[in-house]
Short mmCIF file of C-alpha atoms in Angstrom, two decimals:
data_model
loop_
_atom_site.label_atom_id
_atom_site.label_comp_id
_atom_site.label_asym_id
_atom_site.label_seq_id
_atom_site.Cartn_x
_atom_site.Cartn_y
_atom_site.Cartn_z
CA UNK K 1 -28.54 2.77 13.01
CA UNK K 2 -25.14 4.41 12.60
CA UNK K 3 -23.49 0.97 12.50
CA UNK K 4 -25.72 -0.05 9.58
CA UNK K 5 -24.88 3.22 7.83
CA UNK K 6 -21.16 2.60 8.45
CA UNK K 7 -21.41 -0.87 6.87
CA UNK K 8 -23.33 0.60 3.93
CA UNK K 9 -20.71 3.33 3.43
CA UNK K 10 -17.83 0.83 3.64
CA UNK K 11 -19.60 -1.33 1.07
CA UNK K 12 -20.08 1.57 -1.38
CA UNK K 13 -16.44 2.62 -0.91
CA UNK K 14 -15.30 -0.94 -1.78
CA UNK K 15 -17.53 -1.01 -4.87
CA UNK K 16 -16.37 2.43 -6.05
CA UNK K 17 -12.71 1.56 -5.60
CA UNK K 18 -13.14 -1.77 -7.36
CA UNK K 19 -14.95 -0.13 -10.30
CA UNK K 20 -12.27 2.57 -10.45
CA UNK K 21 -9.46 -0.01 -10.58
CA UNK K 22 -11.19 -2.13 -13.23
CA UNK K 23 -11.97 0.86 -15.46
CA UNK K 24 -8.46 2.38 -15.44
CA UNK K 25 -7.63 4.24 -17.57
CA UNK K 26 -11.06 5.82 -17.89
CA UNK K 27 -11.51 7.85 -21.09
CA UNK K 28 -11.77 11.64 -20.77
CA UNK K 29 -15.21 11.43 -22.40
CA UNK K 30 -16.53 9.53 -19.39
CA UNK K 31 -15.16 12.13 -16.96
CA UNK K 32 -16.78 14.86 -19.05
CA UNK K 33 -20.06 12.96 -19.14
CA UNK K 34 -20.13 12.86 -15.33
CA UNK K 35 -19.59 16.62 -15.14
CA UNK K 36 -22.33 17.19 -17.73
CA UNK K 37 -24.73 15.01 -15.73
CA UNK K 38 -23.94 16.99 -12.56
CA UNK K 39 -24.63 20.22 -14.46
CA UNK K 40 -27.87 18.77 -15.85
CA UNK K 41 -28.98 17.69 -12.37
CA UNK K 42 -28.55 21.29 -11.14
CA UNK K 43 -30.17 22.88 -14.18
CA UNK K 44 -33.19 20.57 -14.37
CA UNK K 45 -33.93 20.74 -10.63
CA UNK K 46 -32.85 24.31 -9.86
CA UNK K 47 -36.29 25.46 -8.68
CA UNK K 48 -36.75 22.47 -6.36
CA UNK K 49 -33.26 22.92 -4.90
CA UNK K 50 -33.88 26.63 -4.27
CA UNK K 51 -37.21 25.79 -2.61
CA UNK K 52 -35.71 23.26 -0.17
CA UNK K 53 -32.78 25.56 0.65
CA UNK K 54 -35.27 28.30 1.59
CA UNK K 55 -37.28 25.83 3.69
CA UNK K 56 -34.11 24.70 5.51
CA UNK K 57 -33.06 28.27 6.33
CA UNK K 58 -36.54 29.52 7.20
CA UNK K 59 -36.14 32.07 4.42
CA UNK K 60 -33.53 32.32 1.71
CA UNK K 61 -33.97 34.21 -1.53
CA UNK K 62 -34.34 31.91 -4.55
CA UNK K 63 -32.52 34.60 -6.56
CA UNK K 64 -29.57 34.43 -4.18
CA UNK K 65 -29.60 30.61 -4.25
CA UNK K 66 -29.66 30.64 -8.05
CA UNK K 67 -26.58 32.89 -8.16
CA UNK K 68 -24.53 31.31 -5.38
CA UNK K 69 -25.53 27.64 -5.46
CA UNK K 70 -26.92 26.80 -8.89
CA UNK K 71 -25.75 29.07 -11.73
CA UNK K 72 -22.28 29.66 -10.23
CA UNK K 73 -21.76 25.91 -9.85
CA UNK K 74 -23.01 25.10 -13.38
CA UNK K 75 -20.63 27.77 -14.69
CA UNK K 76 -17.78 26.14 -12.77
CA UNK K 77 -18.66 22.85 -14.48
CA UNK K 78 -18.37 24.60 -17.86
CA UNK K 79 -14.97 25.95 -16.83
CA UNK K 80 -13.76 22.45 -15.88
CA UNK K 81 -15.00 20.98 -19.20
CA UNK K 82 -13.08 23.68 -21.09
CA UNK K 83 -9.81 23.27 -19.15
CA UNK K 84 -9.55 19.59 -18.22
CA UNK K 85 -7.89 18.32 -21.43
CA UNK K 86 -5.02 20.75 -20.80
CA UNK K 87 -4.91 20.00 -17.07
CA UNK K 88 -4.59 16.27 -17.65
CA UNK K 89 -1.68 16.38 -20.11
CA UNK K 90 1.56 14.90 -18.73
CA UNK K 91 4.15 17.49 -17.76
CA UNK K 92 7.57 16.98 -19.36
CA UNK K 93 10.48 17.33 -16.90
CA UNK K 94 14.21 17.69 -17.49
CA UNK K 95 16.83 15.06 -16.63
CA UNK K 96 20.41 15.70 -15.48
CA UNK K 97 23.09 16.15 -18.11
CA UNK K 98 24.07 14.04 -20.06
CA UNK K 99 21.13 11.63 -19.55
CA UNK K 100 18.90 13.56 -21.95
CA UNK K 101 21.48 13.18 -24.72
CA UNK K 102 21.57 9.44 -24.03
CA UNK K 103 17.79 9.05 -24.42
CA UNK K 104 16.50 9.24 -20.83
CA UNK K 105 13.02 10.76 -20.35
CA UNK K 106 11.09 12.15 -17.36
CA UNK K 107 7.48 13.23 -17.01
CA UNK K 108 4.78 13.75 -14.41
CA UNK K 109 1.40 12.17 -15.07
CA UNK K 110 -1.66 13.51 -13.25
CA UNK K 111 -3.63 10.42 -12.40
CA UNK K 112 -6.89 9.97 -10.49
CA UNK K 113 -6.54 9.13 -6.81
CA UNK K 114 -9.59 6.86 -6.68
CA UNK K 115 -12.48 7.60 -4.32
CA UNK K 116 -12.79 11.08 -2.81
CA UNK K 117 -15.05 11.86 0.17
CA UNK K 118 -16.86 15.22 0.42
CA UNK K 119 -18.09 16.49 3.80
CA UNK K 120 -20.12 19.55 2.79
CA UNK K 121 -21.56 22.33 5.01
CA UNK K 122 -24.99 23.94 5.38
CA UNK K 123 -24.27 27.55 4.40
CA UNK K 124 -24.07 26.96 0.62
CA UNK K 125 -25.20 23.35 0.64
CA UNK K 126 -25.39 22.80 -3.12
CA UNK K 127 -22.41 24.88 -4.24
CA UNK K 128 -20.03 23.42 -1.65
CA UNK K 129 -21.08 19.89 -2.58
CA UNK K 130 -21.15 20.13 -6.37
CA UNK K 131 -18.27 22.63 -6.77
CA UNK K 132 -15.58 20.25 -5.52
CA UNK K 133 -17.43 17.36 -7.20
CA UNK K 134 -16.85 18.95 -10.64
CA UNK K 135 -13.07 18.89 -10.14
CA UNK K 136 -13.12 15.48 -8.47
CA UNK K 137 -14.82 14.16 -11.64
CA UNK K 138 -12.47 16.18 -13.90
CA UNK K 139 -9.51 14.44 -12.25
CA UNK K 140 -11.12 11.03 -12.95
CA UNK K 141 -12.25 10.07 -9.44
CA UNK K 142 -15.43 8.72 -7.94
CA UNK K 143 -17.12 10.43 -5.00
CA UNK K 144 -18.97 9.79 -1.77
CA UNK K 145 -20.80 12.74 -0.20
CA UNK K 146 -21.98 13.44 3.36
CA UNK K 147 -23.94 16.73 3.32
CA UNK K 148 -24.92 18.70 6.43
CA UNK K 149 -27.78 17.61 8.71
CA UNK K 150 -28.59 21.31 9.37
CA UNK K 151 -30.02 21.62 5.85
CA UNK K 152 -31.84 18.31 6.01
CA UNK K 153 -34.35 18.82 3.19
CA UNK K 154 -31.62 19.94 0.77
CA UNK K 155 -29.45 16.96 1.74
CA UNK K 156 -32.31 14.50 1.15
CA UNK K 157 -33.12 16.01 -2.25
CA UNK K 158 -29.44 15.90 -3.26
CA UNK K 159 -29.37 12.22 -2.30
CA UNK K 160 -32.46 11.46 -4.43
CA UNK K 161 -31.11 13.38 -7.42
CA UNK K 162 -27.65 11.84 -7.27
CA UNK K 163 -29.29 8.38 -7.24
CA UNK K 164 -31.22 9.39 -10.36
CA UNK K 165 -28.25 10.77 -12.33
CA UNK K 166 -25.38 8.52 -11.21
CA UNK K 167 -24.73 4.87 -10.48
CA UNK K 168 -23.69 4.14 -6.86
CA UNK K 169 -20.19 3.18 -8.02
CA UNK K 170 -19.74 6.70 -9.51
CA UNK K 171 -21.25 8.92 -6.85
CA UNK K 172 -23.30 8.33 -3.69
CA UNK K 173 -24.79 10.54 -0.96
CA UNK K 174 -25.21 9.56 2.70
CA UNK K 175 -27.42 11.59 5.01
CA UNK K 176 -27.53 11.60 8.80
CA UNK K 177 -26.31 13.36 11.92
CA UNK K 178 -22.90 13.88 13.53
CA UNK K 179 -22.40 10.15 14.18
CA UNK K 180 -22.69 9.43 10.44
CA UNK K 181 -20.28 12.31 9.69
CA UNK K 182 -17.81 10.89 12.25
CA UNK K 183 -17.98 7.41 10.68
CA UNK K 184 -17.65 8.97 7.21
CA UNK K 185 -14.47 10.84 8.31
CA UNK K 186 -12.87 7.55 9.35
CA UNK K 187 -13.36 5.78 6.00
CA UNK K 188 -10.14 4.94 4.11
CA UNK K 189 -10.75 7.30 1.19
CA UNK K 190 -8.03 8.23 -1.28
CA UNK K 191 -8.70 11.90 -0.41
CA UNK K 192 -11.17 13.77 1.79
CA UNK K 193 -12.56 17.31 1.36
CA UNK K 194 -14.13 19.05 4.35
CA UNK K 195 -15.71 22.52 4.40
CA UNK K 196 -16.73 23.88 7.79
CA UNK K 197 -15.45 25.24 11.08
CA UNK K 198 -11.85 25.10 12.26
CA UNK K 199 -12.88 23.10 15.37
CA UNK K 200 -14.64 20.41 13.31
CA UNK K 201 -11.79 20.50 10.78
CA UNK K 202 -9.40 19.40 13.53
CA UNK K 203 -11.63 16.40 14.31
CA UNK K 204 -11.95 15.47 10.63
CA UNK K 205 -8.18 15.62 10.14
CA UNK K 206 -7.64 13.49 13.24
CA UNK K 207 -10.16 10.88 12.00
CA UNK K 208 -8.63 10.87 8.50
CA UNK K 209 -5.14 10.44 9.94
CA UNK K 210 -6.05 6.94 11.19
CA UNK K 211 -5.96 5.81 7.56
CA UNK K 212 -3.39 8.39 6.41
CA UNK K 213 -6.05 9.93 4.16
CA UNK K 214 -4.87 13.24 2.63
CA UNK K 215 -7.28 16.09 3.38
CA UNK K 216 -8.36 19.37 1.86
CA UNK K 217 -9.73 21.54 4.67
CA UNK K 218 -11.74 24.62 3.70
CA UNK K 219 -12.20 26.33 7.05
CA UNK K 220 -12.90 29.93 8.05
CA UNK K 221 -11.62 32.35 10.61
CA UNK K 222 -11.74 36.07 11.08
CA UNK K 223 -11.28 37.65 7.65
CA UNK K 224 -10.31 41.32 8.17
CA UNK K 225 -11.21 44.36 6.08
CA UNK K 226 -8.45 46.99 5.93
CA UNK K 227 -9.70 50.41 4.93
CA UNK K 228 -6.87 52.78 4.03
CA UNK K 229 -7.02 56.57 4.37
CA UNK K 230 -7.38 56.69 0.58
CA UNK K 231 -10.49 54.48 0.49
CA UNK K 232 -13.79 55.69 -0.93
CA UNK K 233 -15.70 55.03 2.31
CA UNK K 234 -19.18 55.20 0.76
CA UNK K 235 -18.33 52.69 -1.97
CA UNK K 236 -16.26 50.50 0.39
CA UNK K 237 -19.12 50.51 2.93
CA UNK K 238 -21.63 49.39 0.33
CA UNK K 239 -19.36 46.56 -0.82
CA UNK K 240 -18.69 45.41 2.75
CA UNK K 241 -22.47 45.56 3.42
CA UNK K 242 -23.17 43.39 0.36
CA UNK K 243 -20.62 40.78 1.44
CA UNK K 244 -21.69 40.86 5.10
CA UNK K 245 -25.44 40.72 4.45
CA UNK K 246 -25.45 38.06 1.73
CA UNK K 247 -26.75 34.84 3.28
CA UNK K 248 -27.05 36.92 6.49
CA UNK K 249 -23.28 36.76 6.92
CA UNK K 250 -23.25 32.95 6.97
CA UNK K 251 -20.25 32.77 4.64
CA UNK K 252 -16.78 31.47 5.51
CA UNK K 253 -15.30 34.44 3.62
CA UNK K 254 -17.64 37.09 5.03
CA UNK K 255 -15.83 40.24 6.20
CA UNK K 256 -15.45 39.46 9.90
CA UNK K 257 -14.28 42.83 11.24
CA UNK K 258 -13.33 46.27 9.93
CA UNK K 259 -9.98 47.92 10.61
CA UNK K 260 -10.25 51.64 9.84
CA UNK K 261 -8.25 54.85 10.43
CA UNK K 262 -9.16 56.48 13.78
CA UNK K 263 -10.14 59.73 12.09
CA UNK K 264 -12.44 57.95 9.61
CA UNK K 265 -14.28 55.55 11.93
CA UNK K 266 -17.66 57.30 11.76
CA UNK K 267 -17.39 57.78 8.00
CA UNK K 268 -16.60 54.07 7.54
CA UNK K 269 -19.50 52.98 9.78
CA UNK K 270 -21.88 55.35 7.99
CA UNK K 271 -20.80 53.88 4.63
CA UNK K 272 -21.73 50.38 5.81
CA UNK K 273 -24.98 51.67 7.37
CA UNK K 274 -26.00 53.47 4.19
CA UNK K 275 -25.03 50.53 1.96
CA UNK K 276 -27.15 48.19 4.07
CA UNK K 277 -30.12 50.58 4.13
CA UNK K 278 -30.00 50.96 0.33
CA UNK K 279 -30.16 47.18 -0.23
CA UNK K 280 -32.46 46.25 2.67
CA UNK K 281 -34.85 49.13 3.52
CA UNK K 282 -36.77 46.49 5.49
CA UNK K 283 -35.69 43.00 6.55
CA UNK K 284 -38.35 41.03 8.42
CA UNK K 285 -40.64 40.44 5.43
CA UNK K 286 -37.91 40.95 2.85
CA UNK K 287 -37.39 37.78 0.82
CA UNK K 288 -33.95 39.02 -0.27
CA UNK K 289 -32.63 38.78 3.31
CA UNK K 290 -31.86 35.29 4.61
CA UNK K 291 -32.77 33.91 8.02
CA UNK K 292 -30.18 32.42 10.36
CA UNK K 293 -30.10 28.68 9.88
CA UNK K 294 -31.05 27.52 13.40
CA UNK K 295 -32.16 28.71 16.83
CA UNK K 296 -28.79 27.68 18.24
CA UNK K 297 -26.95 29.81 15.71
CA UNK K 298 -29.30 32.77 16.33
CA UNK K 299 -28.83 32.50 20.12
CA UNK K 300 -25.03 32.32 19.77
CA UNK K 301 -25.00 35.62 17.84
CA UNK K 302 -27.35 37.31 20.33
CA UNK K 303 -25.03 36.21 23.16
CA UNK K 304 -22.05 37.59 21.25
CA UNK K 305 -23.70 41.02 20.96
CA UNK K 306 -24.75 40.98 24.65
CA UNK K 307 -21.19 40.05 25.65
CA UNK K 308 -19.77 42.98 23.64
CA UNK K 309 -22.32 45.40 25.14
CA UNK K 310 -21.54 44.20 28.69
CA UNK K 311 -17.83 44.74 28.07
CA UNK K 312 -18.27 48.32 26.86
CA UNK K 313 -18.87 48.20 23.10
CA UNK K 314 -21.32 50.60 21.49
CA UNK K 315 -23.96 48.53 19.67
CA UNK K 316 -25.34 50.07 16.47
CA UNK K 317 -28.30 48.23 14.93
CA UNK K 318 -28.78 48.94 11.24
CA UNK K 319 -32.57 48.85 11.19
CA UNK K 320 -33.71 51.40 8.55
CA UNK K 321 -37.35 50.26 8.71
CA UNK K 322 -37.49 50.51 12.55
CA UNK K 323 -38.80 46.95 12.68
CA UNK K 324 -39.42 44.98 15.86
CA UNK K 325 -37.11 41.99 15.49
CA UNK K 326 -37.87 40.87 19.07
CA UNK K 327 -41.48 40.00 18.23
CA UNK K 328 -40.55 37.81 15.25
CA UNK K 329 -39.59 34.15 15.29
CA UNK K 330 -38.21 34.33 11.74
CA UNK K 331 -34.59 34.09 13.02
CA UNK K 332 -33.79 37.31 11.17
CA UNK K 333 -31.23 39.62 12.69
CA UNK K 334 -30.36 43.15 11.57
CA UNK K 335 -26.77 44.05 10.83
CA UNK K 336 -25.27 44.85 14.24
CA UNK K 337 -22.14 47.03 14.21
CA UNK K 338 -19.93 46.91 17.32
CA UNK K 339 -17.91 50.06 17.94
CA UNK K 340 -15.10 50.18 20.51
CA UNK K 341 -14.40 46.45 20.62
CA UNK K 342 -11.70 44.89 22.80
CA UNK K 343 -9.90 41.57 22.45
CA UNK K 344 -11.65 40.02 25.48
CA UNK K 345 -15.01 40.12 23.64
CA UNK K 346 -16.37 36.94 22.04
CA UNK K 347 -16.89 38.92 18.83
CA UNK K 348 -13.11 39.33 18.55
CA UNK K 349 -12.29 35.76 19.57
CA UNK K 350 -14.69 33.61 17.52
CA UNK K 351 -15.53 33.53 13.83
CA UNK K 352 -18.79 35.49 13.67
CA UNK K 353 -20.61 33.79 10.75
CA UNK K 354 -23.56 36.16 10.92
CA UNK K 355 -24.65 39.83 10.66
CA UNK K 356 -22.41 41.19 13.43
CA UNK K 357 -19.57 43.56 12.44
CA UNK K 358 -16.93 44.70 14.96
CA UNK K 359 -14.95 47.85 14.06
CA UNK K 360 -11.35 48.42 15.19
CA UNK K 361 -9.31 51.56 14.58
CA UNK K 362 -5.63 52.21 13.91
CA UNK K 363 -3.48 55.33 13.90
CA UNK K 364 -0.91 53.69 11.59
CA UNK K 365 -1.57 50.89 9.10
CA UNK K 366 1.30 48.91 10.71
CA UNK K 367 -0.89 48.41 13.81
CA UNK K 368 -3.53 46.64 11.72
CA UNK K 369 -0.87 44.53 9.97
CA UNK K 370 0.68 43.53 13.32
CA UNK K 371 -2.73 42.63 14.76
CA UNK K 372 -3.55 40.30 11.86
CA UNK K 373 -0.11 38.69 12.05
CA UNK K 374 -0.45 38.07 15.80
CA UNK K 375 -3.66 36.08 15.29
CA UNK K 376 -4.71 33.02 13.30
CA UNK K 377 -4.16 33.36 9.57
CA UNK K 378 -7.48 34.27 7.94
CA UNK K 379 -9.16 32.65 4.94
CA UNK K 380 -9.68 36.01 3.23
CA UNK K 381 -8.21 39.49 3.59
CA UNK K 382 -9.69 42.64 2.08
CA UNK K 383 -8.03 45.95 1.33
CA UNK K 384 -9.80 49.14 0.25
CA UNK K 385 -7.76 52.12 -0.91
CA UNK K 386 -6.03 53.78 -3.84
CA UNK K 387 -2.57 54.02 -2.23
CA UNK K 388 -0.55 51.43 -4.16
CA UNK K 389 2.40 51.51 -1.71
CA UNK K 390 0.10 50.90 1.23
CA UNK K 391 -1.70 48.12 -0.64
CA UNK K 392 1.64 46.44 -1.37
CA UNK K 393 2.62 46.81 2.27
CA UNK K 394 -0.59 45.07 3.40
CA UNK K 395 -0.18 42.31 0.80
CA UNK K 396 3.51 41.63 1.45
CA UNK K 397 3.43 41.87 5.25
CA UNK K 398 0.35 39.70 5.92
CA UNK K 399 -0.56 36.07 5.21
CA UNK K 400 -4.06 34.91 4.27
CA UNK K 401 -5.71 32.24 2.14
CA UNK K 402 -6.68 34.77 -0.53
CA UNK K 403 -7.19 38.50 -1.07
CA UNK K 404 -9.74 40.74 -2.75
CA UNK K 405 -8.65 44.34 -3.33
CA UNK K 406 -11.36 47.04 -3.28
CA UNK K 407 -14.12 44.53 -2.60
CA UNK K 408 -14.83 41.47 -0.46
CA UNK K 409 -15.29 37.73 -1.20
CA UNK K 410 -14.95 38.07 -4.99
CA UNK K 411 -11.65 36.16 -5.24
CA UNK K 412 -13.54 32.91 -4.55
CA UNK K 413 -15.75 33.49 -7.60
CA UNK K 414 -12.75 33.66 -9.96
CA UNK K 415 -12.75 30.10 -11.27
CA UNK K 416 -9.12 30.17 -12.38
CA UNK K 417 -7.79 31.23 -8.94
CA UNK K 418 -7.14 28.56 -6.29
CA UNK K 419 -9.41 28.86 -3.26
CA UNK K 420 -8.10 27.72 0.10
CA UNK K 421 -6.85 28.71 3.51
CA UNK K 422 -3.60 28.63 5.41
CA UNK K 423 -3.03 27.26 8.93
CA UNK K 424 -6.23 27.43 11.00
CA UNK K 425 -8.20 28.68 7.97
CA UNK K 426 -7.47 25.49 6.06
CA UNK K 427 -5.07 23.53 3.89
CA UNK K 428 -5.05 22.61 0.24
CA UNK K 429 -7.27 24.30 -2.32
CA UNK K 430 -9.59 23.73 -5.22
CA UNK K 431 -10.66 25.83 -8.22
CA UNK K 432 -8.09 26.53 -10.94
CA UNK K 433 -5.54 23.98 -12.12
CA UNK K 434 -4.63 23.63 -8.42
CA UNK K 435 -7.98 21.94 -7.73
CA UNK K 436 -7.44 19.39 -10.49
CA UNK K 437 -3.99 18.65 -9.07
CA UNK K 438 -5.35 18.47 -5.51
CA UNK K 439 -7.54 15.52 -6.54
CA UNK K 440 -4.86 13.91 -8.72
CA UNK K 441 -1.75 11.93 -7.89
CA UNK K 442 1.33 13.51 -9.50
CA UNK K 443 3.04 10.32 -10.62
CA UNK K 444 6.69 10.55 -11.65
CA UNK K 445 7.71 8.38 -14.60
CA UNK K 446 11.38 8.05 -15.55
CA UNK K 447 12.51 6.03 -18.57
CA UNK K 448 16.10 4.77 -18.53
CA UNK K 449 18.10 4.63 -21.79
CA UNK K 450 19.76 1.41 -23.01
CA UNK K 451 23.25 2.46 -21.93
CA UNK K 452 24.47 1.30 -18.48
CA UNK K 453 23.90 4.61 -16.67
CA UNK K 454 24.88 3.19 -13.24
CA UNK K 455 28.31 2.18 -14.54
CA UNK K 456 28.78 5.43 -16.44
CA UNK K 457 27.88 7.45 -13.35
CA UNK K 458 30.20 5.52 -11.03
CA UNK K 459 27.29 4.16 -8.96
CA UNK K 460 28.21 0.52 -9.57
CA UNK K 461 30.80 -1.23 -7.38
CA UNK K 462 33.70 -1.68 -7.43
CA UNK K 463 33.93 2.09 -6.83
CA UNK K 464 36.89 3.89 -8.34
CA UNK K 465 37.91 6.74 -10.64
CA UNK K 466 34.46 7.02 -12.29
CA UNK K 467 32.87 7.36 -8.83
CA UNK K 468 35.27 10.09 -7.74
CA UNK K 469 34.74 11.94 -11.02
CA UNK K 470 30.93 11.77 -10.59
CA UNK K 471 31.17 13.10 -7.01
CA UNK K 472 33.43 15.99 -8.08
CA UNK K 473 31.08 16.89 -10.95
CA UNK K 474 28.07 16.98 -8.60
CA UNK K 475 29.89 19.07 -6.02
CA UNK K 476 31.14 21.74 -8.46
#
């Protein structure tokens, strides 16, 4: 079965590349038309897409799906349509003196790479498929997509809709399990985008390296929240709760753990508790609160909490409605705060990706900075506080993919900012002009004037006085 799928994928890749080569240079109007069709697909089928996402999760609010997966992605398409003419203009570059005076010219042209593969995840299955697709189209490429098998109904609907709105030589979707994803990773694309875990990202990069395919890896990691002494702990707690509870914490940028001043630990925890209770007075029957995507994922988080409890952490369940989660098979889990965590706990070793929130304390902010620097570089870093010197200290002494100050996650929703990780949290980025350039080849074009520049510069044998003069000039 997988072999047939591999042959089918190889065939589509050949057809897309052939069409791309024949059509060069494709007019900007055609690129824009593809983006508009993608936006229309999302707009015209928004209700159906929200319905299948909820079915795949067990429960997921259609309002949340509209914000995160549909409307946000359509808006990103609008942003690309507005900016792409400017993005695609050649960039004039300078030439060494006196070549400019003699008529030499240099420029960089941003040209499409060809066929770009998208391996998209289950947590925001529509957004993380169609978001990169908008910029892949803006840069003039064609696309092949392998969505996640964990959100099977959503993946199947995306495949049907893409077939309806695009020809197979423009965009094609392939569904299937891990063996299809593995075969997809090994295809000789011109670029490959993967969003998912660091462990799978390593495998994808290894597979892509067989064909020297450049990769954009959007991974995750343990994104810390720094709360300074000057933070408004009630407001900060509510914002952390919003970011942690959205999609039940199944977000690559979700706040992974809190780092708070020793003297303010209880105040910080209460802020998160109160913020959660305000938004989710009940959870089991609450449509606004998402289920965990699978039994395996649910069990992993339960094990993580049990491991922390066994190793001495205080476990605080935020359950304002006093509901019995044990008697439900809805895969819903209350926010579980872990107080007194140690580094030997799974919760401090693995990316959490769910409603579990460890809390660490510091006596000096430098301890928190050192801790983050000693571990893998995170995808996001969050700072709450009004102390501008301390904020600058956190920003200049740490490294992370991106930062949101006085909130969490929001930097990813700024369309003009590049989104990406660093080290184990990823490489490359999209959004902003950086995304357009990620999916483009920066092609250098130099135009030589009529004069014999090689002779003038002393590059042409027999070497002599002109050569020595050129060397001296360069060395000055």
